Coordinates of C-alpha atoms in Angstrom, one line a residue:
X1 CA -22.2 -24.8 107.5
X2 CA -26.2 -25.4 106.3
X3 CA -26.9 -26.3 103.0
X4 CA -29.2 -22.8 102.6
X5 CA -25.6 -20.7 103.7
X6 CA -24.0 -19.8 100.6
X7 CA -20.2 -20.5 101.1
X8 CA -17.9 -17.9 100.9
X9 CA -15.3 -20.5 98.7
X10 CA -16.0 -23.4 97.0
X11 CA -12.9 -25.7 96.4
X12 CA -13.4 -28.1 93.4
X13 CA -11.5 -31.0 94.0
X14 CA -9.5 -32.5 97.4
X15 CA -6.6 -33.8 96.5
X16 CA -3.3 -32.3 97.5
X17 CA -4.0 -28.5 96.6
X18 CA -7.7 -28.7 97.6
X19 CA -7.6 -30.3 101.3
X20 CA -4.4 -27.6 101.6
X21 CA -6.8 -24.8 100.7
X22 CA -9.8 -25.6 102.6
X23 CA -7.8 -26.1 105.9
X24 CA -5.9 -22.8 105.6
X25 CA -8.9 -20.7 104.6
X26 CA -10.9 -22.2 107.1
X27 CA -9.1 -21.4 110.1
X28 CA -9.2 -18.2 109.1
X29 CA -12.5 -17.8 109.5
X30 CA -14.4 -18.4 105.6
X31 CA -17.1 -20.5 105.0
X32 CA -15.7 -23.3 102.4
X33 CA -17.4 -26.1 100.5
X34 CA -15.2 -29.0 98.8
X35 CA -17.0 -30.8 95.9
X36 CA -14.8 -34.2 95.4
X37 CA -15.6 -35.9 92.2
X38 CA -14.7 -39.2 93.6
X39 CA -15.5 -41.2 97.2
X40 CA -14.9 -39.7 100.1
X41 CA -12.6 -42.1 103.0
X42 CA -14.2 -42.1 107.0
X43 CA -12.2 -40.8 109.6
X44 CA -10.4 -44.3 111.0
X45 CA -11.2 -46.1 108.0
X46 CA -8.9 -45.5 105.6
X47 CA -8.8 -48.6 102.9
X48 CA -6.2 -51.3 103.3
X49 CA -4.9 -50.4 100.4
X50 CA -4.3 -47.4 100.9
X51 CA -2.7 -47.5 104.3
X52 CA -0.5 -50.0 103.0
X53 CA 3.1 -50.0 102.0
X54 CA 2.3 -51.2 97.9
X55 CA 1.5 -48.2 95.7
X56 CA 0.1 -50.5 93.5
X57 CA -2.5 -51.8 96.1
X58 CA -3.8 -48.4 96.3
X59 CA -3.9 -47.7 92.6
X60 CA -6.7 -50.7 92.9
X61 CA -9.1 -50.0 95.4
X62 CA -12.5 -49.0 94.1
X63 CA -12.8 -45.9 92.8
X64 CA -9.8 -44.4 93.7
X65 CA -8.3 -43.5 89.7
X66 CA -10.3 -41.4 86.7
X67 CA -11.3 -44.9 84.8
X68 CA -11.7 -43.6 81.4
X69 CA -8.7 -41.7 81.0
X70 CA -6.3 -42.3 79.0
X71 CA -3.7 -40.0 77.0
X72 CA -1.1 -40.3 74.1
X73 CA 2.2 -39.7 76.0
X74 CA 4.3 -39.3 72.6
X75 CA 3.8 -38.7 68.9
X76 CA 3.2 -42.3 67.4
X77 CA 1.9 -43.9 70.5
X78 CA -1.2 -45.2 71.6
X79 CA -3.3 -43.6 74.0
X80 CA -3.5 -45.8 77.2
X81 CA -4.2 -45.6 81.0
X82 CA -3.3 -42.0 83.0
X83 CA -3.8 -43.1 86.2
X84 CA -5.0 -39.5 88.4
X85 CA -5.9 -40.0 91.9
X86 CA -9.7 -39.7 92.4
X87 CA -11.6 -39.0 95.9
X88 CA -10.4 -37.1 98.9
X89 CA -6.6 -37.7 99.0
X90 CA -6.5 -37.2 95.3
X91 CA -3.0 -38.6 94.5
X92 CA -1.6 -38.5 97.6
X93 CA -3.9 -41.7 98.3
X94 CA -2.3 -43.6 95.3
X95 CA 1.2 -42.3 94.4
X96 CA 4.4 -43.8 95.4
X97 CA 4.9 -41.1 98.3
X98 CA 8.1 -39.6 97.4
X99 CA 8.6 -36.3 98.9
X100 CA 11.2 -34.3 96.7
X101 CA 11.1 -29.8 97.1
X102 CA 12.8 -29.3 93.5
X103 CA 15.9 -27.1 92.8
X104 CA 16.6 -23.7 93.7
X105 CA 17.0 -22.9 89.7
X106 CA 13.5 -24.4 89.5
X107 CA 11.6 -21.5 91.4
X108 CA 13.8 -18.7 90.2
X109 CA 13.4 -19.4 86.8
X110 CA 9.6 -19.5 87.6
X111 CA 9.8 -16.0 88.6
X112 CA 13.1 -14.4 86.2
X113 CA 11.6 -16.3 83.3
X114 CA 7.8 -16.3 83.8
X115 CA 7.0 -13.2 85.6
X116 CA 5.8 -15.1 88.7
X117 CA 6.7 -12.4 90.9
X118 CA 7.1 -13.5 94.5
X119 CA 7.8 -17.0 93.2
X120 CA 11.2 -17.2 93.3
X121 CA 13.3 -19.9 95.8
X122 CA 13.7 -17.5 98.1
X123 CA 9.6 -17.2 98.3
X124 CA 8.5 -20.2 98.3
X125 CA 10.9 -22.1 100.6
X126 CA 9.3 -21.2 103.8
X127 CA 6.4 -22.7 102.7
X128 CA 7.8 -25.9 102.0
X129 CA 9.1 -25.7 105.5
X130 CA 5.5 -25.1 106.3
X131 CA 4.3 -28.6 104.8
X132 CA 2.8 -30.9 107.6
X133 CA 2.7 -33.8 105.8
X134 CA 5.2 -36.2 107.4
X135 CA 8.6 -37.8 105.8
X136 CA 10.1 -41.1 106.8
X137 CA 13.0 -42.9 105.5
X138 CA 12.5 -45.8 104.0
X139 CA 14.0 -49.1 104.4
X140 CA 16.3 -50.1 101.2
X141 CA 15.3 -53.7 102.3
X142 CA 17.1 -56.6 101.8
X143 CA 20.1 -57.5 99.1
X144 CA 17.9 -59.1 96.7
X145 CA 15.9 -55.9 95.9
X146 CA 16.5 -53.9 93.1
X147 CA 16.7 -50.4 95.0
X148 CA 19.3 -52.2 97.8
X149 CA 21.3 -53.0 94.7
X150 CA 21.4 -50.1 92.8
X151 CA 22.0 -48.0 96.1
X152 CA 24.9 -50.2 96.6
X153 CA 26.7 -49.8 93.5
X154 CA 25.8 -46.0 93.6
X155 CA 27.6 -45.9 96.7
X156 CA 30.5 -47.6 95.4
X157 CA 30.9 -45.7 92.5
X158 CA 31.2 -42.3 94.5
X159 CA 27.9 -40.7 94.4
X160 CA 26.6 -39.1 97.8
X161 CA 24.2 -39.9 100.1
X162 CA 20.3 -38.9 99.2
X163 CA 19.7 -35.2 100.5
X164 CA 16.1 -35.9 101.5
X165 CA 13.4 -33.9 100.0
X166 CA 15.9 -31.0 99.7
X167 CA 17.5 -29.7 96.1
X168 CA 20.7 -31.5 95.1
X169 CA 22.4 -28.3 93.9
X170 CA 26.0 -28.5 92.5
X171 CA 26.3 -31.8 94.4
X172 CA 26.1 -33.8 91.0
X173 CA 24.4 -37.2 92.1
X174 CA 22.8 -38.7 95.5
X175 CA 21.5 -41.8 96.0
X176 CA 19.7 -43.5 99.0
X177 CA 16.7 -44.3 101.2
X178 CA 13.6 -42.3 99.7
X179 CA 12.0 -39.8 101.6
X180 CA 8.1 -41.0 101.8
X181 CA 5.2 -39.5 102.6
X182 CA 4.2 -42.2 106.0
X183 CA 4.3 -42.2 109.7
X184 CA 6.3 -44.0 112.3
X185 CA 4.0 -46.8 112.1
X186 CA 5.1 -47.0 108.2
X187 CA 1.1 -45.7 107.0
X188 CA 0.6 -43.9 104.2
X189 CA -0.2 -39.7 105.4
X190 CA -1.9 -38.2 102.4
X191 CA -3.0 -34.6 102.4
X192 CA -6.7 -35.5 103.8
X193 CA -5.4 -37.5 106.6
X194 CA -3.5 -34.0 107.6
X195 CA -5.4 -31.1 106.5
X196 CA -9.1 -31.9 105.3
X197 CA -9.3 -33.7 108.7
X198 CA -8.7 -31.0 110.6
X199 CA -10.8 -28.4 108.4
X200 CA -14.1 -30.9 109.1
X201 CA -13.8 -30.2 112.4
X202 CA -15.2 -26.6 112.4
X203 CA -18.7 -25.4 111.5
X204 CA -18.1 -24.0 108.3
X205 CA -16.8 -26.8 106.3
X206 CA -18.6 -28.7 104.2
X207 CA -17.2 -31.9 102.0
X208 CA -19.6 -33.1 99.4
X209 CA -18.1 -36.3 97.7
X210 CA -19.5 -38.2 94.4
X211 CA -20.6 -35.0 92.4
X212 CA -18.7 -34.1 89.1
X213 CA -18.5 -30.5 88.2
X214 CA -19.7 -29.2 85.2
X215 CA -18.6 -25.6 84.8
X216 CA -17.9 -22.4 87.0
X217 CA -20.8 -20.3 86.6
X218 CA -20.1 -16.9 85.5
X219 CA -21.5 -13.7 85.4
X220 CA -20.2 -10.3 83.8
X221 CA -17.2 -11.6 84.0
X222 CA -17.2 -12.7 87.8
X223 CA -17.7 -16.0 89.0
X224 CA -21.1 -16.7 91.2
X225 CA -20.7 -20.4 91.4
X226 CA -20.6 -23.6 89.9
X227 CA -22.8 -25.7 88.1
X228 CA -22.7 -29.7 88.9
X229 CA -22.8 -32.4 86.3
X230 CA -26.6 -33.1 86.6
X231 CA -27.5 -29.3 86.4
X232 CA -27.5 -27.9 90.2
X233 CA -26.2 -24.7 90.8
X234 CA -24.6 -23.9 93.9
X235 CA -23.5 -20.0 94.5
X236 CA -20.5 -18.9 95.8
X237 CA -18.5 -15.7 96.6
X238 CA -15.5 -17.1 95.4
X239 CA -14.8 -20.4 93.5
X240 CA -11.1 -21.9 93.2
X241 CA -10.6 -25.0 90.7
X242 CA -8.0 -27.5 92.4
X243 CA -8.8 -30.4 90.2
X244 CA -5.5 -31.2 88.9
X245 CA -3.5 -30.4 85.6
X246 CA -5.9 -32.6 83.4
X247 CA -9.5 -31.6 84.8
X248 CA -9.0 -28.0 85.8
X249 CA -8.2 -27.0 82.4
X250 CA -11.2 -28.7 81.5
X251 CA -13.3 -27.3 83.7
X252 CA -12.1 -23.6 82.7
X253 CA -13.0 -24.7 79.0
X254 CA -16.2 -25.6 79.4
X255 CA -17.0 -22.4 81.8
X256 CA -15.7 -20.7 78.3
X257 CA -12.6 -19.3 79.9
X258 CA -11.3 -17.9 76.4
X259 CA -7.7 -17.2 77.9
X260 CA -5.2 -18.9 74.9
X261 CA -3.2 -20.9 77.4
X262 CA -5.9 -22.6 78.8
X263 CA -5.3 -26.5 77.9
X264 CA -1.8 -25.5 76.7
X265 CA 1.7 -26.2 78.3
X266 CA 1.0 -29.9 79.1
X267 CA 3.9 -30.9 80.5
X268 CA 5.2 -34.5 82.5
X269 CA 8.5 -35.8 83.5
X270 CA 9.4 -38.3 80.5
X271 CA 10.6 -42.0 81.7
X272 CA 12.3 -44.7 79.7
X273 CA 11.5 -48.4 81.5
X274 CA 13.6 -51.0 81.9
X275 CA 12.0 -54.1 82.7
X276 CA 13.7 -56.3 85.5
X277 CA 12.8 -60.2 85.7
X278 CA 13.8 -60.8 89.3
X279 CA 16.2 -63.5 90.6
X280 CA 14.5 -63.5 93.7
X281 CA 10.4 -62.4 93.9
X282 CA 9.7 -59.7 96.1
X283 CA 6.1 -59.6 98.1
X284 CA 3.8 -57.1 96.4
X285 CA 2.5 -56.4 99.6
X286 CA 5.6 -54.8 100.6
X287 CA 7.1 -51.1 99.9
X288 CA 7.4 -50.8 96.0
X289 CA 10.0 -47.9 96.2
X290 CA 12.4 -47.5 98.6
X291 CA 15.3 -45.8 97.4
X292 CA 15.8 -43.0 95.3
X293 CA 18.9 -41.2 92.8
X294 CA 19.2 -37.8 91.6
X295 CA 22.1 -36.8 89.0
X296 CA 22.8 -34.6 85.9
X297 CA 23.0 -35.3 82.4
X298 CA 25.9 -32.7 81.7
X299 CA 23.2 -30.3 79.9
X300 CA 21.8 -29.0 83.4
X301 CA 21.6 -29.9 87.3
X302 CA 20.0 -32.6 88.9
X303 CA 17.9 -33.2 85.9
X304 CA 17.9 -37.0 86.1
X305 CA 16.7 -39.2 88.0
X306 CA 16.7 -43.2 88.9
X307 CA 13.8 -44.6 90.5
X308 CA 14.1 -48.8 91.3
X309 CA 10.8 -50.2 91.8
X310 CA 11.3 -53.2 93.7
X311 CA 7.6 -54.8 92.5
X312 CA 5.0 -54.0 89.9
X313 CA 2.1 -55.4 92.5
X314 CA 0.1 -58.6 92.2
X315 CA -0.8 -59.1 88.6
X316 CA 3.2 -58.8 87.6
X317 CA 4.6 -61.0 90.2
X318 CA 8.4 -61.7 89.8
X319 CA 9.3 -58.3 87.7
X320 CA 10.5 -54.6 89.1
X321 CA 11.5 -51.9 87.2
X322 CA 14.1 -49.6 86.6
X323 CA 13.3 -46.1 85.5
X324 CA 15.0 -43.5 84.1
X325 CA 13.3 -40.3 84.1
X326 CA 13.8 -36.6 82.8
X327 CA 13.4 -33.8 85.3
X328 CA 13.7 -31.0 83.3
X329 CA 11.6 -31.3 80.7
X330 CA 11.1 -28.5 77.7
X331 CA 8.3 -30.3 75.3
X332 CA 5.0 -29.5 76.0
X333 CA 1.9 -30.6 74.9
X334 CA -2.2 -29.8 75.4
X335 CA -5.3 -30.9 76.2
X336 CA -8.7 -30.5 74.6
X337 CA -12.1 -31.1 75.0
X338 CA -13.9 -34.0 73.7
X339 CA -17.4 -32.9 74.2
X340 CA -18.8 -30.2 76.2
X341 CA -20.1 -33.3 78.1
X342 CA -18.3 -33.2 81.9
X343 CA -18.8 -37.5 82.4
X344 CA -16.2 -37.6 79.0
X345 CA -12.7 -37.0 79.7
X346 CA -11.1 -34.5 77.6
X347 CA -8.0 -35.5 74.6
X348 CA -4.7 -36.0 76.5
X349 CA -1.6 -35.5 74.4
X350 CA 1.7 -35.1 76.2
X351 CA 3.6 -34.9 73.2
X352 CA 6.7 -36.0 75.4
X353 CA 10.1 -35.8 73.2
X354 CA 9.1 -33.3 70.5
X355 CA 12.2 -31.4 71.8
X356 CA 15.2 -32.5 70.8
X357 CA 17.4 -31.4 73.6
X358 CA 14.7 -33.7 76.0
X359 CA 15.5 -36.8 74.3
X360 CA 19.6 -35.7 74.2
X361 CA 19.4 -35.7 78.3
X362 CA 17.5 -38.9 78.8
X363 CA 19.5 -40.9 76.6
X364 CA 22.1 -39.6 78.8
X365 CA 20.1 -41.4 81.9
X366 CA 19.8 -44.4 79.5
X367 CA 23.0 -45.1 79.2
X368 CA 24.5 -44.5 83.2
X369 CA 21.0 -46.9 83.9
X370 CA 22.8 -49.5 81.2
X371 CA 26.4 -49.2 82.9
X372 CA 25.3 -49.7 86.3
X373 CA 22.7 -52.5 85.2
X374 CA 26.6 -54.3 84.6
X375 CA 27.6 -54.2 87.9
X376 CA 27.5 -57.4 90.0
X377 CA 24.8 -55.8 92.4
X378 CA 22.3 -55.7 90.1
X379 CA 23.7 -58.4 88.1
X380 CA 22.8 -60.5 91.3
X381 CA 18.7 -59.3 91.5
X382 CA 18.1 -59.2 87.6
X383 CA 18.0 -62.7 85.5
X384 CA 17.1 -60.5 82.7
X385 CA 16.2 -56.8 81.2
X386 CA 13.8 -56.1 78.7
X387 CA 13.4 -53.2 76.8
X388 CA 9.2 -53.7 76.1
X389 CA 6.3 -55.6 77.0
X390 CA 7.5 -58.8 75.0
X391 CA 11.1 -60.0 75.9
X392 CA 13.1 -58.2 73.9
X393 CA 16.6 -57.9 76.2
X394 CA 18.5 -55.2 76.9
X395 CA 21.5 -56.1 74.9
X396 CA 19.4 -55.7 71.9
X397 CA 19.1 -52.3 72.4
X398 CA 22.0 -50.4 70.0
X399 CA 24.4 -48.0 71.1
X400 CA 23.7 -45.2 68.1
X401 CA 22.1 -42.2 69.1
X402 CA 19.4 -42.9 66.4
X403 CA 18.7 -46.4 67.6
X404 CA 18.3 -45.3 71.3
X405 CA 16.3 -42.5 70.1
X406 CA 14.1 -44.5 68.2
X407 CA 13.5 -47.0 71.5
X408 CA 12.7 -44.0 73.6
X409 CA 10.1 -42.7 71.3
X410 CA 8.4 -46.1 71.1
X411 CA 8.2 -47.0 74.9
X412 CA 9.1 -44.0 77.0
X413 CA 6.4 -43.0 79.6
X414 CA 5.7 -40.6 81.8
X415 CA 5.7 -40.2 85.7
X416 CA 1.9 -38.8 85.8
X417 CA 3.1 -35.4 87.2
X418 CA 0.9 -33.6 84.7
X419 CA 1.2 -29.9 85.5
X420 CA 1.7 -26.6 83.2
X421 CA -2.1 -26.3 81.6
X422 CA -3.2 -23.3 83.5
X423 CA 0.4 -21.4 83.8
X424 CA 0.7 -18.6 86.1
X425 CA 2.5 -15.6 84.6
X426 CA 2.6 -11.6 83.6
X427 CA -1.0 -10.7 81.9
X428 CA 0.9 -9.9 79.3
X429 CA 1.7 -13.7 78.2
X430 CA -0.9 -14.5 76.5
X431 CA 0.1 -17.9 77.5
X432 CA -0.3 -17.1 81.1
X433 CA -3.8 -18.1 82.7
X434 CA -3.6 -17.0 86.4
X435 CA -1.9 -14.1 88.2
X436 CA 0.9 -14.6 90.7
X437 CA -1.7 -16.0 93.4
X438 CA -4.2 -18.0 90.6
X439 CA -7.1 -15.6 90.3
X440 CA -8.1 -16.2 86.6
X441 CA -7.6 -13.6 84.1
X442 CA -10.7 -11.8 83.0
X443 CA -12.5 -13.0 85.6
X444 CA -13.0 -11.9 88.9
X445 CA -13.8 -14.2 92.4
X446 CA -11.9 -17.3 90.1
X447 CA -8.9 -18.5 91.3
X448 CA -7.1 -22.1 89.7
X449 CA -4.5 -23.7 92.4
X450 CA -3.1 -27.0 91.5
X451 CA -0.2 -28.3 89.3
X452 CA -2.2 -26.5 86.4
X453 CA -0.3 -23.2 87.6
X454 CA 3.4 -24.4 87.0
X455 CA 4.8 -22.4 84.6
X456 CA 7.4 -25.3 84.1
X457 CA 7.9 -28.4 85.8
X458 CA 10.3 -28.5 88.7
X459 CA 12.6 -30.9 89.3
X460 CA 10.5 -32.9 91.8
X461 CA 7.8 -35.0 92.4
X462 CA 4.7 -33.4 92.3
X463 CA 3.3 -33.9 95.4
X464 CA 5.2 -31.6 97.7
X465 CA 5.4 -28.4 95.3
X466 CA 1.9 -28.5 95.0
X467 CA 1.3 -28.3 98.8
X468 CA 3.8 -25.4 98.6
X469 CA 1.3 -23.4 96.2
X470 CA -1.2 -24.1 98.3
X471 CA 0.2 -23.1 101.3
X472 CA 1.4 -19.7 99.3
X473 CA -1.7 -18.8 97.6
X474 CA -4.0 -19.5 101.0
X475 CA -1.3 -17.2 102.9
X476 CA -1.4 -14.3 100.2
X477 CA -5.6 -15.1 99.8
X478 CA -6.8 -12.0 101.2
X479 CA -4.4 -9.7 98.8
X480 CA -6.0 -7.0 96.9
X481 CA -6.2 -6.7 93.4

């Protein structure tokens, strides 16, 4: 595609959703341009970080992470850190590669509770199915690591093997060797390895790395383009906003999107950490998650889960982690603009644990972490467990509802699956902020595809569900209005 050819789609943003979309669209025949705020990664020469087993390692190469943003995860807190992929990959270069679908529940609610028609389990399955991204098992590793132990006692205490990326159902609880997003050769395979590759093969892609979008330029209520940071205008048939749950919304409020929802919903999966001094150190170079557990709180399915974390990389030598984390979340929070200026990130509040009922389930997940912490397993790879940043053990930690309650609220976390700020939905939710295959209410040629459209969280990690919408909405593209 030449620079004077105006495309027939511009993707904002290649990460998961956006490398999806300009593949699929592509071989179909349109004209596509990707704009990628961050750097772009050469064909064969893919950072060592990245290719590498250690999330952590790939959280620290150059550019690779928004480096001003940070956000309040709950009420009381400070704001700190959100660490969002950056440059093609987006955070499928960085995250811990778990490849999880969600549970059946999750997509029919979506579509019985939502009004996201043609949403429902039975929909969107197939295009799971269709994800090319590969899964490996991993390797629990050796004795000594915290995921070998806790598979172990898992085992020994009844619950069943780990179902893969598949949903856990009635089953009640799995444990075992994580699904990850890597090849045979144990590489990381993010969504640009896969599908931006092959869509810079033909003609009419372009990828344009290293320019920030400002705003989708609009007129009479259509979308013509988008205009860059610095002022350039680029035209476009059709524009669809992929930049992820924090920057899309963003985007849409500075291009004066005036839909209520917009910035609304904010929603991540909520994750209490228990710090693990290790017996034995464990090389940060190596795999940083390796096995996985799924189980229920008693209040709903499968919506807990256990994720050991054998390492916290180089600059924690000697610690892992153990966290417990909330799949089914109900409190929501928003973003907001901080200035109409596009370098300044907008205001990040999670508000994580307003509901009630949320903190009821994980304290659930707090306590079954607590009793199998006892076990000899993990007794044999932890010296000690902290409950914060500055010693304070485990067995410190009451036993009162009101006690654990209070702990959660001071340290709990989140598993940077931001998603619900753009919700698809009925037009008649004012809440709702794209139709059932993210063209933009109130405006025509505007489509948002990302984790933005999640009309609640599913009981995954991101990663794979938001490949799914992609692969759905570039399959249903051509639908009439």
């Amino acid at each position: 595609m030449s620079d004077s050819q105006r495309p027939d789609v511009i993707v904002i943003g290649a990460g998961s959703a956006g490398c999806v979309l300009a593949d699929r669209l592509s071989s179909r025949g349109l004209s596509v341009l990707v704009l990628e705020a961050g750097p772009d990664i050469t064909i064969g020469e893919t950072p060592t970080g990245i290719d590498g087993k250690s999330f952590f390692a790939a959280l620290e190469e150059p550019g690779r992470r928004w480096p001003d943003l940070v956000a309040q995860r709950v009420v009381g807190q400070e704001r700190r850190e959100y660490a969002r992929g950056r440059g093609v990959g987006g955070s499928s270069t960085v995250n811990a590669m778990i490849g999880l679908w969600g549970e059946v529940e999750d997509y029919d609610s979506w579509e019985r509770d939502f009004g996201c028609t043609g949403w429902s389990w039975r929909d969107v399955e197939p295009y799971f199915r269709r994800i090319e991204i590969p899964l490996t098992q991993a390797d629990v590793g050796a004795p000594s690591r915290i995921g070998a132990a806790l598979f172990e006692v898992c085992r020994t205490e009844g619950w069943l093997w780990h179902r893969g990326p598949y949903p856990l159902g009635a089953v009640g609880c799995d444990v075992g060797p994580a699904m990850l997003t890597r090849n045979q050769d144990g590489h990381r395979v993010s969504a640009a390895d896969i599908y931006l590759n092959r869509a810079r093969q033909r003609p009419q892609v372009q990828v344009v790395c290293d320019v920030l979008v400002d705003r989708v330029a609009i007129e009479n209520d259509q979308a013509v383009g988008v205009v860059l940071a610095d002022g350039t205008f680029i035209a476009a048939a059709e524009v669809v906003v992929a930049a992820g749950a924090i920057h899309s919304p963003a985007i849409l409020l500075r291009s004066k999107i005036d839909r209520p929802g917009v910035g609304q919903g904010l929603q991540d999966h909520p994750s209490a950490p228990l710090t693990i001094a290790l017996a034995e150190s464990c090389s940060p170079h190596e795999l940083a998650v390796t096995t996985l557990a799924r189980f229920t709180s008693g209040f709903e399915p499968a919506d807990l889960q256990l994720l050991p974390i054998d390492h916290l990389g180089q600059s924690s030598e000697g610690y892992g982690l153990l966290s417990v984390a909330l799949m089914l979340t109900r409190s929501r929070g928003h973003i907001a603009l901080a200035s109409s200026d596009p370098l300044v990130d907008p205001v990040v509040s999670f508000n994580l644990l307003s509901d009630e009922r949320d903190i009821e389930a994980l304290s659930v997940g707090v306590e079954v972490a607590r009793h199998l912490l006892e076990s000899p397993s993990l007794k044999r790879v932890a010296s000690e467990v902290f409950i914060d940043d500055v010693g304070t053990p485990l067995s410190a930690l009451g036993n009162s509802a009101h006690e654990i309650a209070t702990w959660l609220k001071s340290r709990t976390g989140d598993y940077v699956h931001a998603a619900g700020t753009c919700a698809m939905g009925d037009l008649a939710n004012e809440k709702a902020v794209v139709d059932m295959v993210g063209r933009v209410y109130g405006v025509k040629n505007l489509r948002v595809c990302d984790a933005s459209i999640f009309p609640m969280l599913p009981r995954a990690n991101t990663h794979f569900p938001v490949m799914m919408a992609a692969e759905l909405i570039a399959d249903r593209w051509l639908q009439p209005e």
